[in-house]
Short mmCIF file of C-alpha atoms in Angstrom, two decimals:
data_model
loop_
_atom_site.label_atom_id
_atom_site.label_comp_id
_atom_site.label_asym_id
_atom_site.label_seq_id
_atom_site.Cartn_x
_atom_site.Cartn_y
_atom_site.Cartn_z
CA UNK N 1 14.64 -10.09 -42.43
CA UNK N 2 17.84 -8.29 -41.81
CA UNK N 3 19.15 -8.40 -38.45
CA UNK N 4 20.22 -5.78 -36.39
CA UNK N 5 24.07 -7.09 -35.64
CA UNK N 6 23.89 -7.54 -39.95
CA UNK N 7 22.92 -3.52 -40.01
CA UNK N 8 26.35 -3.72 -37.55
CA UNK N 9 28.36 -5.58 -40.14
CA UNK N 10 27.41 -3.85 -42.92
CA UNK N 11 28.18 0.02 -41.64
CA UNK N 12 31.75 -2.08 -40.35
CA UNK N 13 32.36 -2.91 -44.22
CA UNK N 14 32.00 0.42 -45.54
CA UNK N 15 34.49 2.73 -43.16
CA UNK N 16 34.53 4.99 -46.61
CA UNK N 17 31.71 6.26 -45.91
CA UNK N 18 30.89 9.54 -44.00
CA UNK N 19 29.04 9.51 -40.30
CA UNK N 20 25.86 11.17 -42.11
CA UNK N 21 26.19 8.42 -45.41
CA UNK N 22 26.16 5.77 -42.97
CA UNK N 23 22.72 6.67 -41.17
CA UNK N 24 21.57 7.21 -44.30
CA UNK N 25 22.24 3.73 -45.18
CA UNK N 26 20.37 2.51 -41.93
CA UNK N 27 17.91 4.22 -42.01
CA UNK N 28 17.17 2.29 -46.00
CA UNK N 29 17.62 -0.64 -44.46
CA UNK N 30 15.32 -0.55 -41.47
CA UNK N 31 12.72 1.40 -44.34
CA UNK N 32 13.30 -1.79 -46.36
CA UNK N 33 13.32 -4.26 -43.74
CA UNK N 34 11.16 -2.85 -40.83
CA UNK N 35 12.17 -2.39 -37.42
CA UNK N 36 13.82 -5.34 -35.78
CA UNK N 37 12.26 -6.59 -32.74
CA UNK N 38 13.12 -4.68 -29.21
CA UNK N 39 14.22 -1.69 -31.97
CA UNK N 40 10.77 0.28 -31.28
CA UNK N 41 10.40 3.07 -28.99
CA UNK N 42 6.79 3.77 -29.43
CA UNK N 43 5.00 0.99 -27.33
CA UNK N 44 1.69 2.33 -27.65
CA UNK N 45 1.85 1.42 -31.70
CA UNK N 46 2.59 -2.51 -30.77
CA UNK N 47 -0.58 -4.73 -31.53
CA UNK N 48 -2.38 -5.70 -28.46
CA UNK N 49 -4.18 -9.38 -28.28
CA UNK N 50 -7.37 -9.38 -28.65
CA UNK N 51 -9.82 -10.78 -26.06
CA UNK N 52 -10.37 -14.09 -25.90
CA UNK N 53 -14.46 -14.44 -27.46
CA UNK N 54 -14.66 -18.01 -26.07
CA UNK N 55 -13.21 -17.00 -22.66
CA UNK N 56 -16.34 -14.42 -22.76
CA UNK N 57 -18.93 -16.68 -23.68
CA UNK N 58 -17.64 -19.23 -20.88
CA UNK N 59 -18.00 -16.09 -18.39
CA UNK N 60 -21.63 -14.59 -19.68
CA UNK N 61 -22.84 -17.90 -19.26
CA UNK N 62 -21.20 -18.20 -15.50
CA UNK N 63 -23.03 -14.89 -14.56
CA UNK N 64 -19.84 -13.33 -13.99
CA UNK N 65 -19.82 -9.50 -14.85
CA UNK N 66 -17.69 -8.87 -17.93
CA UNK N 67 -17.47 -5.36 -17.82
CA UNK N 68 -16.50 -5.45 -13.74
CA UNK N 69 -13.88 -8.08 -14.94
CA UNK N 70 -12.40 -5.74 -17.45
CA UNK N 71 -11.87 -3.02 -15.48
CA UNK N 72 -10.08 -4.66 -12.66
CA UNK N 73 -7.97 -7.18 -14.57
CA UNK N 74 -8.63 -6.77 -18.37
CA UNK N 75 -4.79 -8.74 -19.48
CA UNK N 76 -6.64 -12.14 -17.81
CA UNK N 77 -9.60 -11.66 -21.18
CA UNK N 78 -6.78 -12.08 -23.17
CA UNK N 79 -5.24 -15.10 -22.74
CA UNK N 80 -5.71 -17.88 -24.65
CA UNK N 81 -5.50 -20.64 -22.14
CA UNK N 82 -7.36 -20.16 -18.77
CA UNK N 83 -9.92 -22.44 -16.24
CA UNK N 84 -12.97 -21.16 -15.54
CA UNK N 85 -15.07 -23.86 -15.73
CA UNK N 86 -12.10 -26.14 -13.67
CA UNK N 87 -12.69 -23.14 -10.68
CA UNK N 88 -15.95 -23.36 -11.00
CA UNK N 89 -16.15 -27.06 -10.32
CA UNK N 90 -13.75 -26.82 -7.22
CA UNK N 91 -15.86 -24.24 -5.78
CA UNK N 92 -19.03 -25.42 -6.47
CA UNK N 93 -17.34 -28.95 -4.53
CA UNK N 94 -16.82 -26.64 -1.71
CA UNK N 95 -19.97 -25.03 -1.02
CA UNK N 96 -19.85 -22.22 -2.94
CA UNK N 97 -23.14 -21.04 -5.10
CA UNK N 98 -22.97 -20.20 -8.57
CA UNK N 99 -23.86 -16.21 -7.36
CA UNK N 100 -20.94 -16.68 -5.25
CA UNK N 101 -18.26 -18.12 -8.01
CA UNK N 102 -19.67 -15.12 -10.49
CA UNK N 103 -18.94 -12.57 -8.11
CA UNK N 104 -15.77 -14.11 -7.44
CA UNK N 105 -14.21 -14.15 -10.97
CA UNK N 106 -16.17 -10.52 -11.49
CA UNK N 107 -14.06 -8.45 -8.76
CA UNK N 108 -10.95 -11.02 -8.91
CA UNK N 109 -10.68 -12.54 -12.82
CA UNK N 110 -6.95 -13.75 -12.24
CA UNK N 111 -8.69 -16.44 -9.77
CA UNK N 112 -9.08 -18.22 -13.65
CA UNK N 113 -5.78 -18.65 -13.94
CA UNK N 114 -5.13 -21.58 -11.24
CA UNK N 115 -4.81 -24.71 -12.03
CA UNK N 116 -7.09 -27.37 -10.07
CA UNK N 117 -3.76 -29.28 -8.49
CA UNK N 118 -3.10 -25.40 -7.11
CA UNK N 119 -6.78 -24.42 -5.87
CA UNK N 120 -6.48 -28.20 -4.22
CA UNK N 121 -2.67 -27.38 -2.55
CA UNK N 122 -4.14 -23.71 -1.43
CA UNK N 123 -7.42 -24.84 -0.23
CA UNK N 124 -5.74 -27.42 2.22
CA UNK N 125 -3.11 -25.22 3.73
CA UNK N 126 -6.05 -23.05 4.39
CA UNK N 127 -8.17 -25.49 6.27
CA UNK N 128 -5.06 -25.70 8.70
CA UNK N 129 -6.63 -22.26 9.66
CA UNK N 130 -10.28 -22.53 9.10
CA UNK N 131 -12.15 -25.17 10.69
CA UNK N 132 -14.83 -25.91 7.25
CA UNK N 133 -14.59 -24.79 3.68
CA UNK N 134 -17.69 -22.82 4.77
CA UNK N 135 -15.74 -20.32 6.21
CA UNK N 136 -12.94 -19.93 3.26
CA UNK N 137 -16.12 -19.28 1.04
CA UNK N 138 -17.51 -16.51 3.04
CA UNK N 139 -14.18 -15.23 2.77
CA UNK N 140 -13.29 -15.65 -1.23
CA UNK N 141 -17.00 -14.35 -0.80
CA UNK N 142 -16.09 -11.23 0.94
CA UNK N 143 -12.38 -10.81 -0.51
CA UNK N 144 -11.53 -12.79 -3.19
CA UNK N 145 -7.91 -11.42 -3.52
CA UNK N 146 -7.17 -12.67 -0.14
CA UNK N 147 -7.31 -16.18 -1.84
CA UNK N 148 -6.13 -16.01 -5.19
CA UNK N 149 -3.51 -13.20 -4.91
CA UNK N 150 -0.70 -15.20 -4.48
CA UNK N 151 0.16 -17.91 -6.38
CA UNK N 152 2.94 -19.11 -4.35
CA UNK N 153 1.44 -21.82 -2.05
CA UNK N 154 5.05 -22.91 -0.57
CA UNK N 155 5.79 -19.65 0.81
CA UNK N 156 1.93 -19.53 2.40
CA UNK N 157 3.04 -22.47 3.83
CA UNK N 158 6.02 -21.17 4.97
CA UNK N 159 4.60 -18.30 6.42
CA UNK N 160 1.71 -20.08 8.37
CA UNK N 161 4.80 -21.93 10.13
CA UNK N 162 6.57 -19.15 10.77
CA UNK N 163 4.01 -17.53 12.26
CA UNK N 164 2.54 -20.29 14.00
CA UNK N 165 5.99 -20.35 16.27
CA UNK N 166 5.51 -17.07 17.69
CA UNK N 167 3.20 -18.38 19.26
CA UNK N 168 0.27 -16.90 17.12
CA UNK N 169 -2.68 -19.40 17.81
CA UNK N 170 -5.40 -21.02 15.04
CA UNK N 171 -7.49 -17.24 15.71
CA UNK N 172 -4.80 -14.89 15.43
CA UNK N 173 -4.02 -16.88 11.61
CA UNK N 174 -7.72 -16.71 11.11
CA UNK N 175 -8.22 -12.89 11.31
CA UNK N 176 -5.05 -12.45 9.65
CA UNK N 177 -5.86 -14.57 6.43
CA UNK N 178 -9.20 -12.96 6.44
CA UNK N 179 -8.43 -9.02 7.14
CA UNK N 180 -4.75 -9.11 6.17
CA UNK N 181 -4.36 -11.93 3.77
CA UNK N 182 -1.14 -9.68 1.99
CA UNK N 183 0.81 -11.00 4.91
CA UNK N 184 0.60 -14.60 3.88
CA UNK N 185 2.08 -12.96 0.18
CA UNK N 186 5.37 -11.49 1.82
CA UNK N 187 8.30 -13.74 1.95
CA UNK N 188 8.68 -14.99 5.57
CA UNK N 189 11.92 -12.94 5.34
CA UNK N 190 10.02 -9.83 5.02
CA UNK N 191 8.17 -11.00 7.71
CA UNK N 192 11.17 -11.90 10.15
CA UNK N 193 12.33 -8.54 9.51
CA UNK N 194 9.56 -6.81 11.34
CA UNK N 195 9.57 -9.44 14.39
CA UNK N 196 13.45 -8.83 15.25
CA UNK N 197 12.49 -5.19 14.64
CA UNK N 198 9.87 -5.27 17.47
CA UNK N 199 11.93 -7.59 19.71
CA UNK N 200 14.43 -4.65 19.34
CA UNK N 201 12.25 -2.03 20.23
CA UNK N 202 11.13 -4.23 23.20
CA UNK N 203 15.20 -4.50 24.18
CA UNK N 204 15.76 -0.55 23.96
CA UNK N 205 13.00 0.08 25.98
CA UNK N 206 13.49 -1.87 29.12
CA UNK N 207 11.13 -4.88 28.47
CA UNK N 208 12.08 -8.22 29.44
CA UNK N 209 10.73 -10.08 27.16
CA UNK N 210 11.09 -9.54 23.34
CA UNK N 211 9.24 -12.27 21.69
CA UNK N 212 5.85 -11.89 24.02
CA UNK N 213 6.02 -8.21 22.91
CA UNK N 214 6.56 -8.91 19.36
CA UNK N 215 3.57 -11.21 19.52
CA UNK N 216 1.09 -8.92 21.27
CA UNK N 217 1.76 -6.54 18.70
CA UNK N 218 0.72 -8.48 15.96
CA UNK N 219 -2.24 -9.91 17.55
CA UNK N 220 -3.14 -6.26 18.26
CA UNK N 221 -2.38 -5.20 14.88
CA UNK N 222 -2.83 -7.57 12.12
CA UNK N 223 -2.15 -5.26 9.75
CA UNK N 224 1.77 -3.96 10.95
CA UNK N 225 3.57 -7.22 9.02
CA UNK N 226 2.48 -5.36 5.90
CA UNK N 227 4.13 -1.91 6.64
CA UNK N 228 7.52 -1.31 6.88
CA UNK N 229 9.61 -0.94 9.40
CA UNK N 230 10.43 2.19 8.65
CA UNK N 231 6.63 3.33 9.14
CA UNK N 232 6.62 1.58 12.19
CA UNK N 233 9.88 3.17 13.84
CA UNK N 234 8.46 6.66 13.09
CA UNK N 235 5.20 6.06 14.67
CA UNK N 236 6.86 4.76 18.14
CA UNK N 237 9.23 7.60 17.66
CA UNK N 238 6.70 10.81 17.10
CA UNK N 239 4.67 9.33 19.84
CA UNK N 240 7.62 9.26 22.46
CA UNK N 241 8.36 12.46 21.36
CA UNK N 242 4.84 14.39 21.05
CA UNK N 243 3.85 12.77 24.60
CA UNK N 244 7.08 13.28 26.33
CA UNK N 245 7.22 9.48 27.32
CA UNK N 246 9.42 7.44 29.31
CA UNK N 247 10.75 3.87 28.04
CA UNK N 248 8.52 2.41 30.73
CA UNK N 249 5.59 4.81 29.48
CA UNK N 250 5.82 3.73 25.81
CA UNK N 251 6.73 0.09 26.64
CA UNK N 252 3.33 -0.17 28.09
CA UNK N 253 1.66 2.03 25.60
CA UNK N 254 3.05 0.18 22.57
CA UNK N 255 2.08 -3.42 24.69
CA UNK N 256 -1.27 -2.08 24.91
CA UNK N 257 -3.99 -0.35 22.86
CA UNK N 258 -1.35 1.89 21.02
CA UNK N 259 -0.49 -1.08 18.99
CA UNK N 260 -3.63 -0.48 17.07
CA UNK N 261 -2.40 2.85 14.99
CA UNK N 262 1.46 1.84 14.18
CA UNK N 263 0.49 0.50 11.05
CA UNK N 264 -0.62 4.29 10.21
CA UNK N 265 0.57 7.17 8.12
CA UNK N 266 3.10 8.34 9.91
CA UNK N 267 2.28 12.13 8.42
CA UNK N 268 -1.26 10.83 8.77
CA UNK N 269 -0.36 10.47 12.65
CA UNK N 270 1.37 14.03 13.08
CA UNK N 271 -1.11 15.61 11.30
CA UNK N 272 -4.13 14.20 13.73
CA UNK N 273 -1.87 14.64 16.93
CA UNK N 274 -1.63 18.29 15.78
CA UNK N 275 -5.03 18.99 15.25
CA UNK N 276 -6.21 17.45 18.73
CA UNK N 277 -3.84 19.21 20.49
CA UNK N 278 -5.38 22.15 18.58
CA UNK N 279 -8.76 21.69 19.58
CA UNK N 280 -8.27 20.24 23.48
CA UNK N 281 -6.00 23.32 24.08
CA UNK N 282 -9.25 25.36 22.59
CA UNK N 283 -11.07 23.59 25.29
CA UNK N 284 -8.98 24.05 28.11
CA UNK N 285 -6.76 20.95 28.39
CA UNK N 286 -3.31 20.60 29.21
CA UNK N 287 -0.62 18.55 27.85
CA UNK N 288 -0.97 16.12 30.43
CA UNK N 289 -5.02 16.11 29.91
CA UNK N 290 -3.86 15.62 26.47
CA UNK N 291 -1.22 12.78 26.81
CA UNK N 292 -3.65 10.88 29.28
CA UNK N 293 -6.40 11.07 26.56
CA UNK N 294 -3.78 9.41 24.24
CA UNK N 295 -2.53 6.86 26.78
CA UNK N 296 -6.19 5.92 27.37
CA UNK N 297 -7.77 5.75 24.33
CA UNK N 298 -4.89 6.16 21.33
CA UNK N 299 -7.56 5.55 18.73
CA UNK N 300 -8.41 9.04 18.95
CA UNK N 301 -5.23 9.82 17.04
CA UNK N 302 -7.48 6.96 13.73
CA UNK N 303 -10.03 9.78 13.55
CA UNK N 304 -9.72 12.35 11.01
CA UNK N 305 -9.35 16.01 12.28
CA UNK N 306 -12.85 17.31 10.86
CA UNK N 307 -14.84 13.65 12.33
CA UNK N 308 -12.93 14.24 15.43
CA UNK N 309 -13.92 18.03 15.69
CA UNK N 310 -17.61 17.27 14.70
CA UNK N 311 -18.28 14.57 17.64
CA UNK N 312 -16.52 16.82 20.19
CA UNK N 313 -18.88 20.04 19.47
CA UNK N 314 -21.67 17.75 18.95
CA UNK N 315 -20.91 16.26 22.43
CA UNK N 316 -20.09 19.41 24.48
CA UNK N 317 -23.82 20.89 22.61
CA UNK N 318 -25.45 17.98 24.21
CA UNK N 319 -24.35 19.16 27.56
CA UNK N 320 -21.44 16.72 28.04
CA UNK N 321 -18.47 18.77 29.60
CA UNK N 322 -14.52 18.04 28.54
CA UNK N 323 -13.76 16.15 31.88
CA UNK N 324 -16.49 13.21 31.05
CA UNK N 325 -15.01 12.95 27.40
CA UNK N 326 -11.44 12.17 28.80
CA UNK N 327 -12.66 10.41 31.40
CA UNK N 328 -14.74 8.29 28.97
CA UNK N 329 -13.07 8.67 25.53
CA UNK N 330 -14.64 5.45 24.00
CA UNK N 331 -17.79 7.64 23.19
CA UNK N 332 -15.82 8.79 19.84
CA UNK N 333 -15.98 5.51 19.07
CA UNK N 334 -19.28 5.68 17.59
CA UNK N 335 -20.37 7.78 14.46
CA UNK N 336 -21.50 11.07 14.52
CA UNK N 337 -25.12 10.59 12.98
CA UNK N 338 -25.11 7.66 16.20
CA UNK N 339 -24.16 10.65 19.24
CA UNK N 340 -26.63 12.74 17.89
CA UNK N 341 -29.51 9.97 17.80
CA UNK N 342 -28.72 9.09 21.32
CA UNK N 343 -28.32 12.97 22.70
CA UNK N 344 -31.40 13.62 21.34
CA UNK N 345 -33.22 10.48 22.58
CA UNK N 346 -31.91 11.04 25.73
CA UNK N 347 -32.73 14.63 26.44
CA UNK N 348 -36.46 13.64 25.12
CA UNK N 349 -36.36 11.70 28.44
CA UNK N 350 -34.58 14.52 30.83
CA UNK N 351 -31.52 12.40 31.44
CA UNK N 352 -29.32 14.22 33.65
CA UNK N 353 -25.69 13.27 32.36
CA UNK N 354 -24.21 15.37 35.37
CA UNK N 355 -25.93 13.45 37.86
CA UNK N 356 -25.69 10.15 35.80
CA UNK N 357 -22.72 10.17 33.54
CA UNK N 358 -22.02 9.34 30.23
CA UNK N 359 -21.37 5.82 30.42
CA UNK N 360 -24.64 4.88 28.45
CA UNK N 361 -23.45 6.29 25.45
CA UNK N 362 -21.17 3.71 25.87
CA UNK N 363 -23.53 0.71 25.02
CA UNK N 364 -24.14 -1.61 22.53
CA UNK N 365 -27.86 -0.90 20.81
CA UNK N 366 -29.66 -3.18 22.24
CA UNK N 367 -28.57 -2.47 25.56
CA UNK N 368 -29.87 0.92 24.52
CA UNK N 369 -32.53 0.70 23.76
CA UNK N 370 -33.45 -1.10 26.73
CA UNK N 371 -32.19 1.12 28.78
CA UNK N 372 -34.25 4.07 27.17
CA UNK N 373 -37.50 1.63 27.55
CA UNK N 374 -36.77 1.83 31.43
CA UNK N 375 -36.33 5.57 31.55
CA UNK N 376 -39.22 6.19 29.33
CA UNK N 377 -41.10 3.94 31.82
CA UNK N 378 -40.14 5.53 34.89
CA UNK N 379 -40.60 8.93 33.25
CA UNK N 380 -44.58 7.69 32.79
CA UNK N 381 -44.57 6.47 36.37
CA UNK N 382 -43.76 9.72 37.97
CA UNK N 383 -45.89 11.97 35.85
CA UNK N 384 -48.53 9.60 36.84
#
């Protein structure tokens, strides 16, 4: 087949002949020859492998669902060399049940793709976390990704010393690997990056000492070493700014619960600020009502403007008044379709939240239901 440099030589031999001519002539040869390879521009015409009919025999008879597989990872059906059946060994070795392993491969099909030596190497690091394979199944169970995402089991094992000497205990690692596994993907670089940034913001704002803050951070937030910095900085920044806060005043805040939303949005974090201002200003408050809500309960800034607005009005309807909210905020915790179960419940019973307060809309369900079996009992008693 002619070559594209030989197209080269050939136009170089014939300086005779016009611009135009000379197209002409390569356009014969590549009609002749056919495009050489790289030459294409129209990569939707290239052949694409088939799947691999073998590979989806091996996985219809593992129970794993095909379809499932295809849509989340439909390259891995494709390739010609893969080990199911050497992952399905290993994880039956472990513990795990042959539902388990099919659902496994179903939502995560690259897990295939590791060798045995590889699932051994991972698995170990891994139980320098966990205390029994039991637990990494119920995991892989859960997530699969958080296991097989990364193939790169020398910088997991970098990163589990790295962030063992911050002083992150066997826990911390354990809620990490299992709600924020992506960490454990980042280069410890990346990872380093975001410590010295929050030992920074610990130095600008007074605090005396960097690496205790830059450790309760991430215990508070396991999610912030997969954001950027960037995200971070204008989180601490709109919230100095929106609540008018002093270093001490943010130090503490950013030491404390507000740690818990600097992994969001940052327009996601403006835009519920707004809209609670909004709606506490309709009710009355003041900025400093406002800015002690925050302070004391800065999860109210996770809620979406339209939940947020629906379990206020739902509240306030069920005879709650503004000052109990901020003075108990923790009641937005719970769902709307829970408030309104326990308003109703309650005023079924007469309870008087005036005389009483609020606080047990504040309790887990058992407790509440108890608590409800008490009042309904003492309710009997007197109309007896």
């Amino acid at each position: 087949m002619a070559s594209l440099p030989g197209i080269r030589a050939f136009l170089r031999t014939r300086p005779s002949l016009s611009g135009q001519r000379a197209l002409g002539s390569v356009r014969v040869l590549l009609t002749a020859t056919g495009p050489p390879r790289g030459f294409c521009s129209d990569a939707s015409k290239l052949p694409v492998n088939p799947e691999n009919q073998s590979l989806l025999q091996n996985l219809s008879r593992m129970g794993v669902d095909v379809n499932m597989a295809r849509r989340r990872q439909p390259g891995v059906l494709r390739r010609e060399c893969t080990n199911e059946k050497g992952l399905s060994r290993f994880l039956q070795g472990k513990g795990a049940s042959l539902r388990v392993i099919a659902g496994i491969v179903s939502r995560y099909p690259r897990a295939i793709t590791r060798s045995v030596e590889h699932l051994e190497q991972r698995w170990k690091l891994w139980r320098n976390v966990f205390q029994t394979d039991a637990q990494i199944v119920s995991i892989l169970d859960r997530s699969p990704e958080s296991f097989f995402r990364s193939s790169d089991n020398g910088n997991l094992e970098k990163n589990i010393a790295f962030l063992t000497s911050l002083g992150l205990n066997g826990k911390d690692l354990h809620r990490m690997l299992s709600t924020a596994p992506r960490t454990f993907s980042n280069s410890v670089e990346l990872n380093k990056q975001m410590v010295e940034f929050l030992e920074d913001v610990c130095a600008e704002l007074g605090g005396s000492n960097p690496e205790q803050f830059a450790k309760t951070v991430i215990s508070r937030n396991l999610y912030i070493l997969i954001r950027s910095t960037r995200r971070v900085r204008a989180n601490i920044d709109n919230l100095r700014a929106s609540l008018h806060l002093s270093d001490s005043e943010l130090l503490a805040l950013l030491q404390g619960h507000g740690a818990d939303i600097l992994d969001l949005s940052s327009e996601y974090l403006k835009k519920n600020f707004r809209s609670l201002r909004q709606k506490m200003t309709s009710l009355g408050c003041k900025e400093e009502d406002l800015k002690k809500l925050i302070i004391s309960y800065p999860m109210v800034l996770y809620i979406g403007p339209e939940t947020l607005n629906t379990k206020l009005d739902c509240l306030l309807k069920g005879g709650i008044t503004v000052s109990q909210i901020l003075k108990k905020p923790k009641v937005l915790d719970y769902s709307t379709q829970n408030i309104m179960e326990r308003l109703q419940e309650l005023q079924r019973v007469g309870y008087d939240f005036h005389k009483n307060g609020i606080n047990i809309l504040d309790t887990s369900r058992k407790r509440f239901v108890a608590k409800m079996e008490k009042l309904a009992s003492e309710e009997g008693t007197q109309q007896l």
